[in-house]
Each structure stands twice: as structure tokens, then as C-alpha cells.
Coordinates of C-alpha atoms in Angstrom, one line a residue:
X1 CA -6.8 -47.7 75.5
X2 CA -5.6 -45.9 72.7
X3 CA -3.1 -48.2 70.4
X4 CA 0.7 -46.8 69.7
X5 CA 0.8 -45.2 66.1
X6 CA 2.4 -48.2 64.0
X7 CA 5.6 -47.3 62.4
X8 CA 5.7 -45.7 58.7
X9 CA 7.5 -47.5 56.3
X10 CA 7.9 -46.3 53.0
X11 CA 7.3 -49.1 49.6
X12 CA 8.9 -49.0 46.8
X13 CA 6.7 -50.4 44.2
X14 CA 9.6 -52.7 42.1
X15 CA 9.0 -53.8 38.8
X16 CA 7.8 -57.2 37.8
X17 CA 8.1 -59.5 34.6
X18 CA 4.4 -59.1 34.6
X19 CA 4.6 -55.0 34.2
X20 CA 4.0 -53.7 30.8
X21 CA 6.8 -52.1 29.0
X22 CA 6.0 -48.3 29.0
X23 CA 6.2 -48.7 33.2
X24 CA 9.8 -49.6 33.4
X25 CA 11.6 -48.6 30.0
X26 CA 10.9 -45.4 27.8
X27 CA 9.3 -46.2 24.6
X28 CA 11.5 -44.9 21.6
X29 CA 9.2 -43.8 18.9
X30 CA 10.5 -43.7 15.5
X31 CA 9.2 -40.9 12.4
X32 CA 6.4 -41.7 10.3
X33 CA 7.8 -42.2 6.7
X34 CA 5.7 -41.0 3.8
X35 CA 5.9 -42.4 1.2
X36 CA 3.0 -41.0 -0.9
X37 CA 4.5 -38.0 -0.4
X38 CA 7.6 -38.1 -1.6
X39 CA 6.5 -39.8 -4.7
X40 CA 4.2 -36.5 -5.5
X41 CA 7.3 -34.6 -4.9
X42 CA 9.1 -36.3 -7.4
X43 CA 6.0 -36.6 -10.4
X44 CA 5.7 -32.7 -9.5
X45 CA 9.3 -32.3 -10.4
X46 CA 9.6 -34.4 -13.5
X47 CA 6.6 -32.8 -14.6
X48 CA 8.5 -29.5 -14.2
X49 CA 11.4 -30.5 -15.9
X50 CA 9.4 -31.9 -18.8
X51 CA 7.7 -28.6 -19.2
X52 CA 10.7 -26.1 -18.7
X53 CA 12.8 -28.7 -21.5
X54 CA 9.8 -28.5 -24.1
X55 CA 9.4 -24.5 -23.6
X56 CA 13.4 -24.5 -24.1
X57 CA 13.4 -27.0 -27.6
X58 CA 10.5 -24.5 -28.5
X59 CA 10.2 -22.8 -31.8
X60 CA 9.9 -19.4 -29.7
X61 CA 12.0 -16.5 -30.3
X62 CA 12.1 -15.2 -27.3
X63 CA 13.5 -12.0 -28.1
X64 CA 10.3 -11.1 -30.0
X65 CA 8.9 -11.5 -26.6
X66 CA 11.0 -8.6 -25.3
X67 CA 10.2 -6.9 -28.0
X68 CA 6.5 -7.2 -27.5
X69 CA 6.9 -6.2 -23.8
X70 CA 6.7 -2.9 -24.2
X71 CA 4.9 -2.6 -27.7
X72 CA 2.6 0.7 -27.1
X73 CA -0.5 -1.1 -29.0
X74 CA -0.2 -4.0 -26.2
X75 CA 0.1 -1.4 -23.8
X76 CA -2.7 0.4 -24.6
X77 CA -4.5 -2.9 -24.4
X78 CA -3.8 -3.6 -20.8
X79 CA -5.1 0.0 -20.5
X80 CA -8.3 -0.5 -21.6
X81 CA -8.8 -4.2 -19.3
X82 CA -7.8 -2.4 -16.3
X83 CA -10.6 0.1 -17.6
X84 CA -13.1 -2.0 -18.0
X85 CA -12.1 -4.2 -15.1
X86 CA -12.7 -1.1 -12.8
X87 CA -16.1 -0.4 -14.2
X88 CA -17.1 -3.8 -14.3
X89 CA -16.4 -4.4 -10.2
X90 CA -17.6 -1.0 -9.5
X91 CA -20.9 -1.5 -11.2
X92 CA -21.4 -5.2 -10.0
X93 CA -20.6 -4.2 -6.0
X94 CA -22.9 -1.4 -6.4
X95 CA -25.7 -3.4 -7.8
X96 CA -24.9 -6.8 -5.6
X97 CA -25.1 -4.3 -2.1
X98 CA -28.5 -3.4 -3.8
X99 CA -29.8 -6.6 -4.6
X100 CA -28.4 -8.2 -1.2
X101 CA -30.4 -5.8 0.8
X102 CA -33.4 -6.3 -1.9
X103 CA -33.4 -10.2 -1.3
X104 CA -33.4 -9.9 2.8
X105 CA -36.5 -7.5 2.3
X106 CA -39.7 -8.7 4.2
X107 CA -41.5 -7.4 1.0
X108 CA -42.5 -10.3 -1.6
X109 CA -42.5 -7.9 -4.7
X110 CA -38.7 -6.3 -3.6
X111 CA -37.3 -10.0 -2.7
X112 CA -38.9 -11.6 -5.6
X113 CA -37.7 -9.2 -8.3
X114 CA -34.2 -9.4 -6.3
X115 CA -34.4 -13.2 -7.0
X116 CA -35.6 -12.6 -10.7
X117 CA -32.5 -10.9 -10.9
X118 CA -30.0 -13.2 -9.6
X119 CA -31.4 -16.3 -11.1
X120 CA -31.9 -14.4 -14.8
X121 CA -27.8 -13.3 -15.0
X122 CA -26.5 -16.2 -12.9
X123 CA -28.2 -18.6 -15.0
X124 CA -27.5 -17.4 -18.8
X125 CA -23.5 -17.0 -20.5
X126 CA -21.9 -13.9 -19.7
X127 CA -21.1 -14.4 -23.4
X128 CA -24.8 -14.2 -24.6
X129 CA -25.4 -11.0 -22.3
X130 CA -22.7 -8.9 -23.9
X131 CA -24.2 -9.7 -27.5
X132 CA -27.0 -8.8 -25.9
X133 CA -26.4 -6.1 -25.0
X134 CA -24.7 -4.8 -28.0
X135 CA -27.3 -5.5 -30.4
X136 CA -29.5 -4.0 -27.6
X137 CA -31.6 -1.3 -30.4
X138 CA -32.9 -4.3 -32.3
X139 CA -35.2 -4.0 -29.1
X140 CA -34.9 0.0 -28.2
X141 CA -34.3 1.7 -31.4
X142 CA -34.2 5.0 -29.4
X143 CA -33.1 5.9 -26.2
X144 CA -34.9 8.8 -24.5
X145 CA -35.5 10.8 -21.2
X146 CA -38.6 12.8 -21.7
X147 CA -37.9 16.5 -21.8
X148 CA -34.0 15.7 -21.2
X149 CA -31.9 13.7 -23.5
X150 CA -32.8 11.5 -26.3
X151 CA -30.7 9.4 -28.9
X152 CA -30.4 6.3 -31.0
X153 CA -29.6 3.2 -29.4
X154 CA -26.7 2.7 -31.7
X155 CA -25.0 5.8 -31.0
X156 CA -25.5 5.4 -27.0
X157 CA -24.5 1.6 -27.1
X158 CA -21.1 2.1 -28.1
X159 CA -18.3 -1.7 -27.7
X160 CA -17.3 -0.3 -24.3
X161 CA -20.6 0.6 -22.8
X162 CA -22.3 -2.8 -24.4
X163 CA -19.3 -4.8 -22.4
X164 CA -19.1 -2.7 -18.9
X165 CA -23.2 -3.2 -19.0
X166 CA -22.6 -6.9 -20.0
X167 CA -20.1 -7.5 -17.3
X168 CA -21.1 -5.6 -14.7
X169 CA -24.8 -7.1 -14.6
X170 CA -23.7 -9.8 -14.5
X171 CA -21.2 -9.9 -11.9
X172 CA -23.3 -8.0 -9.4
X173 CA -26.0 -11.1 -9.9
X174 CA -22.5 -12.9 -8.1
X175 CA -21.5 -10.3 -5.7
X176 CA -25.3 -10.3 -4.3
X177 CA -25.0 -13.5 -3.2
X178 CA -21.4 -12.4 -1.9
X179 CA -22.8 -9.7 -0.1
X180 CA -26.0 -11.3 1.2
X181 CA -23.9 -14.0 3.4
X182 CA -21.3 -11.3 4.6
X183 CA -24.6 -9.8 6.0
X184 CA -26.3 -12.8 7.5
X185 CA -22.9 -13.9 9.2
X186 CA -23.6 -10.9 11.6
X187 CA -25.0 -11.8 14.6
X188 CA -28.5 -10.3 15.0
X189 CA -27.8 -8.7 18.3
X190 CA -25.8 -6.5 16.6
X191 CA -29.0 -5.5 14.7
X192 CA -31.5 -5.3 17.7
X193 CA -28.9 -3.2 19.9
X194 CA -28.4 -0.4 16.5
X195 CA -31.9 -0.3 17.0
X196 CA -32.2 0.2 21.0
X197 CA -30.6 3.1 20.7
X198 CA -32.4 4.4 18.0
X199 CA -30.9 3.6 14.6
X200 CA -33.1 3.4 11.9
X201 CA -33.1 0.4 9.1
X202 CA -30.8 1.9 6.6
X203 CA -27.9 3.5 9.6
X204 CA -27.6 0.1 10.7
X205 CA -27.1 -1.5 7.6
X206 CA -23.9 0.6 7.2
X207 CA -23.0 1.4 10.5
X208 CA -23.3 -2.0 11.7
X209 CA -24.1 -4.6 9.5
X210 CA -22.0 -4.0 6.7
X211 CA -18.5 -3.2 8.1
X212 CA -18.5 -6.4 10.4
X213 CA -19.6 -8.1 7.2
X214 CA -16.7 -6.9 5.3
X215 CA -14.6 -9.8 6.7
X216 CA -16.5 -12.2 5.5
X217 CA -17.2 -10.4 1.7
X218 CA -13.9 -8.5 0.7
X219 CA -12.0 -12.8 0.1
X220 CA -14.6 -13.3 -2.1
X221 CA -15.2 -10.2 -4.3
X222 CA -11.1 -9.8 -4.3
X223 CA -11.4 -13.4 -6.4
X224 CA -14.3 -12.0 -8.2
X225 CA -12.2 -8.7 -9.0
X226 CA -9.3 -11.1 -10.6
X227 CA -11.9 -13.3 -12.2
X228 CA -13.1 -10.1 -13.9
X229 CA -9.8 -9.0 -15.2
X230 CA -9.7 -12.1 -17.3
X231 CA -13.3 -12.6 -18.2
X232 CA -12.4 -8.8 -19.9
X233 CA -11.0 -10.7 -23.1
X234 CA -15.0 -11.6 -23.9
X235 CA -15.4 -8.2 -24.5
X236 CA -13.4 -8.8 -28.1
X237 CA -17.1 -10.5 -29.0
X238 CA -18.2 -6.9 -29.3
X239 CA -15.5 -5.0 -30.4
X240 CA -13.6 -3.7 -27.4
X241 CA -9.6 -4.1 -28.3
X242 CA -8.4 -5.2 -25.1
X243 CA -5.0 -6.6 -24.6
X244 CA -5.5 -10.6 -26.0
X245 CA -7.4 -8.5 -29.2
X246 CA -4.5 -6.6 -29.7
X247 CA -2.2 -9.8 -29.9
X248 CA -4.3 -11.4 -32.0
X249 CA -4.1 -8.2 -34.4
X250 CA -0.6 -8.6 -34.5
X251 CA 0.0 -11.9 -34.7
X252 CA -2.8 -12.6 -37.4
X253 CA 0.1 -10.4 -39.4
X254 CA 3.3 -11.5 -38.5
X255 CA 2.3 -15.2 -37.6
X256 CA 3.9 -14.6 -34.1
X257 CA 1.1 -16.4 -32.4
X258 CA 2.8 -18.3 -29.2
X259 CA 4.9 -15.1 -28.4
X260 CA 2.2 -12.5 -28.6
X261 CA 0.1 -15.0 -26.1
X262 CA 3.0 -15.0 -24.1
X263 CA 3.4 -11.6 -23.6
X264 CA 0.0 -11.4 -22.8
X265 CA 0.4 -13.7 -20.5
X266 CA 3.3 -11.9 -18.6
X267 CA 1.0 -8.8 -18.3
X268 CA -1.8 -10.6 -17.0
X269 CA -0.2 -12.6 -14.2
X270 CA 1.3 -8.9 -13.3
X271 CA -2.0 -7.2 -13.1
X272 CA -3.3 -10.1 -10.9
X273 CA -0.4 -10.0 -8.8
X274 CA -1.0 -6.3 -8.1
X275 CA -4.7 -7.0 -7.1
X276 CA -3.3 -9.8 -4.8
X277 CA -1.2 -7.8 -3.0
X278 CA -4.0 -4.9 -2.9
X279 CA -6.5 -7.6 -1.9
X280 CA -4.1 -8.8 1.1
X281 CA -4.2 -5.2 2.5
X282 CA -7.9 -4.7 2.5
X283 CA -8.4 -8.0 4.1
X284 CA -5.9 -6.9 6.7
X285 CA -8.0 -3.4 7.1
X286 CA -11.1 -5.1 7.4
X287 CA -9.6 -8.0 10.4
X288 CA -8.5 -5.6 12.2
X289 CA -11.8 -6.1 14.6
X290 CA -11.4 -9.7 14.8
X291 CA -9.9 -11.5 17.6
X292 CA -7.3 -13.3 15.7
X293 CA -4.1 -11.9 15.2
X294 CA -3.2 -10.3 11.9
X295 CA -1.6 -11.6 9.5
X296 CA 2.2 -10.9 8.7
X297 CA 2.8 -8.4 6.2
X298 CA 5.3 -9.4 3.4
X299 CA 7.9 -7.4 4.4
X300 CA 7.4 -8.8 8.0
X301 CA 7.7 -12.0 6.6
X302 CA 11.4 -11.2 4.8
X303 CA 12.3 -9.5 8.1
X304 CA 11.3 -13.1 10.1
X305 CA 13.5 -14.7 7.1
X306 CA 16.3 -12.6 8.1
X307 CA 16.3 -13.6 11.1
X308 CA 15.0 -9.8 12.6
X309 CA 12.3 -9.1 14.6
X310 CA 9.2 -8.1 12.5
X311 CA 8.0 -5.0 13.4
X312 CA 3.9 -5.5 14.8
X313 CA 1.2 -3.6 12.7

């Protein structure tokens, strides 16, 4: 026969003396203090203090500074950095693309010469190139295309030519190396489908390869770029008056020294500020592709501070 269906009960599980705490009482858990931290904070702050209180008990007129602002000889300086800044970068990513492509060639000769190239300018003073460079007709007294143009070296190798040649060498030995990881960070499917449907080498390179690479290179060469716009004030080893030889033109007569520097100073942190900003945008051109959400824009960021709703790029 088929037994009645016991009765349910229900149990109530009661706590014992034997129970660990966290089953019967919520555990209160108390902030972590740091006290490393807070130390730091405060040797950053006297730090400060002391630096702001020794710039104040300074010998520095800084009216002379205000003065020097806007001085057209200073002015004309910054010119000529941002000149040569521009040639510099434009001749070094040129040359780095080339050499980047040069070193991933399957061809001994074209990857070995690539390498010549990059170890040679990596490995000597950007200094030494410039001079160099300048006293380049001690080697080429003439420079000469056959049947088109011919000169002496002298005349040719002017301050600003011997420095944009220096620099620019020299940082494209850099950017190659730049350049040559953005590629290899592209996944070589991306390579073998260009060329399933029938692209050749050199379309895929720039069809393919190098704007997906782009995330990866423009960081770098945008620190490069702001790197280059100080390494400029070598080019006074050759004769090129950029803005740190112009101060020291003017305060080698007027014994102005620490104000000239910091006006110099002033103008430099504002260039580089300008390429930061310009370097943000590119970046955020270039992740566009990318999974990740973009980053907030500065004036989304006020707008957030504000309290409104940033508008979404």
C-alpha cells in the first residue's frame, strides 16, 4: 500500500553561538586611511609654497617681462621655431613611413640599409648631426645635378637648411620605429583580405594598413612633434636665431637674463599647449573606428562641470 504523504513543516534555521558573525549580524566596514598619501599631498604643497615664495623674494622685475612679451625680435623668434618645427616633423614622418615600410621589406639589401639608417641617426647626438651638416662642403665642396643645377655647398647649405636637414634626419630615424609598430599592431587578416580582393602591396599599405595604424602612431609622433619644438633651440649651434637665441642677444646687452628666459619660457609652454590641444583632436579623428568610446571634448567636459548634458560627438 501506498503510505499517506507526511505532513510539510517548514524549519527555520535559528542562529547558534557556534555561527560565524557575518551569518547573523552585518559586518560594518570602516574606510581605508592613507596615510602615505596625505603626507605626499602635503611635501607637494610645501614644495609649492617654497617655490612660489622664492620666485616672489626674487630679483625679477617682472614688468620687463611684460615688456618682453610682445618684443617683435622675440616674436619673430617663435616664428622661425614654429618654422622649423614644421619642416622638421614633416621631413622626419615622410622619411620614418619610408624607412618603416623599408625595414618590413622581405629584401635584405632594402631592410638592411633601412636598419643602417635607423641605427646610424638614433645612435649619434642630434647635436653632432647639425654641425654636420653645416660644415657639410668640407666633404662636397660643390653641389650639382648634371645638366640641371649646380652650386657651392656653402651657398646651398645655408643655418636653416643645415638645421631642418639635421633635425629632420634625425627624427625620422625615431618616427620609423613609430611607424613600424603602428603597422605591425594590424592584424594580418586585414592584409590577406586587401589582397583577396585584389589589392596590390602598396594600396593596402594605405588603404588598410596605415589608417588602422594611425591609432597606435599619431600618441607617439604628437610627443615627438612637442619634443621637436624644443630640440629647435640646438639649431643656435649653427646659426639659426630662434626664439632662446634671440633672448640670449638681448640679455647678453641688458643683463636681463632670468626675465628674457622667462619670457621664453611663457611662449614655449603656449606653443606646446596648442599642439596638445591639436594632438587631442587628431587622436579623437583617428579612434573614431575603435570600439571604445571617445573621449570627452573639453568643452564637453566644462558642460559636465556645469552640471549640463554634454552634447555626443
Amino acid at each position: 500500500m501506498r503510505s499517506p504523504p507526511m505532513p510539510s513543516t517548514s524549519v527555520t534555521k535559528t542562529a547558534s553561538s557556534t555561527d560565524p558573525p557575518c551569518a547573523t549580524e552585518e559586518l560594518l566596514t570602516a574606510p581605508r586611511k592613507h596615510p602615505g598619501r596625505w603626507a605626499g599631498a602635503v611635501a607637494v604643497l610645501l614644495v609649492a609654497v617654497f617655490l612660489v615664495n622664492a620666485f616672489a623674494g626674487a630679483a625679477i622685475d617682472w614688468g620687463v617681462v611684460r615688456h618682453y612679451l610682445g618684443a617683435g625680435f622675440l616674436l619673430q623668434g617663435l616664428g622661425m621655431t614654429i618654422l622649423l618645427t614644421v619642416v622638421a616633423m614633416l621631413l622626419g614622418v615622410v622619411l620614418g613611413v619610408l624607412i618603416a615600410v623599408m625595414r618590413l621589406s622581405k629584401n635584405p639589401v632594402t631592410s638592411g640599409i633601412a636598419w643602417f639608417y635607423v641605427w646610424v641617426f638614433r645612435g649619434t647626438p642630434v647635436y653632432l648631426q647639425l654641425l654636420m651638416w653645416f660644415n657639410l662642403a668640407l666633404i662636397f665642396p660643390m653641389v650639382s645635378i648634371p645638366g640641371v643645377y649646380s652650386a657651392r655647398t656653402v651657398e646651398v647649405m645655408t643655418p636653416f637648411v643645415a638645421a631642418a636637414l639635421g633635425l629632420g634626419i634625425n627624427q625620422g630615424a625615431y618616427t620609423s620605429e613609430v611607424v613600424r609598430a603602428g603597422i605591425l599592431s594590424v592584424d594580418e587578416g586585414q592584409v590577406e583580405a586587401a589582397y583577396a580582393i585584389g589589392m596590390g602591396r602598396i594600396k593596402t599599405m594605405y588603404r588598410v594598413v596605415l589608417p588602422q595604424a594611425m591609432r597606435v602612431i599619431v600618441p607617439p609622433i604628437g610627443n615627438e612633434t612637442i619634443g621637436m619644438l624644443k630640440t629647435t633651440s640646438l639649431a643656435s649651434a649653427v646659426g639659426v636665431t630662434e626664439i632662446l637665441l634671440e633672448a640670449q642677444h638681448a640679455y647678453y646687452v641688458n643683463n636681463r637674463i632670468m626675465e628674457l628666459l622667462i619670457v621664453c619660457a611663457v611662449w614655449y609652454l603656449a606653443a606646446v599647449s596648442v599642439l596638445s590641444v591639436a594632438q587631442f583632436y587628431v587622436e579623437r579623428h583617428f579612434a573614431k573606428g575603435s570600439s571604445r568610446p571617445l573621449p570627452p571634448t573639453p568643452l564637453q567636459r566644462l558642460r559636465a562641470a556645469a552640471g549640463r548634458k554634454p552634447v555626443l560627438r
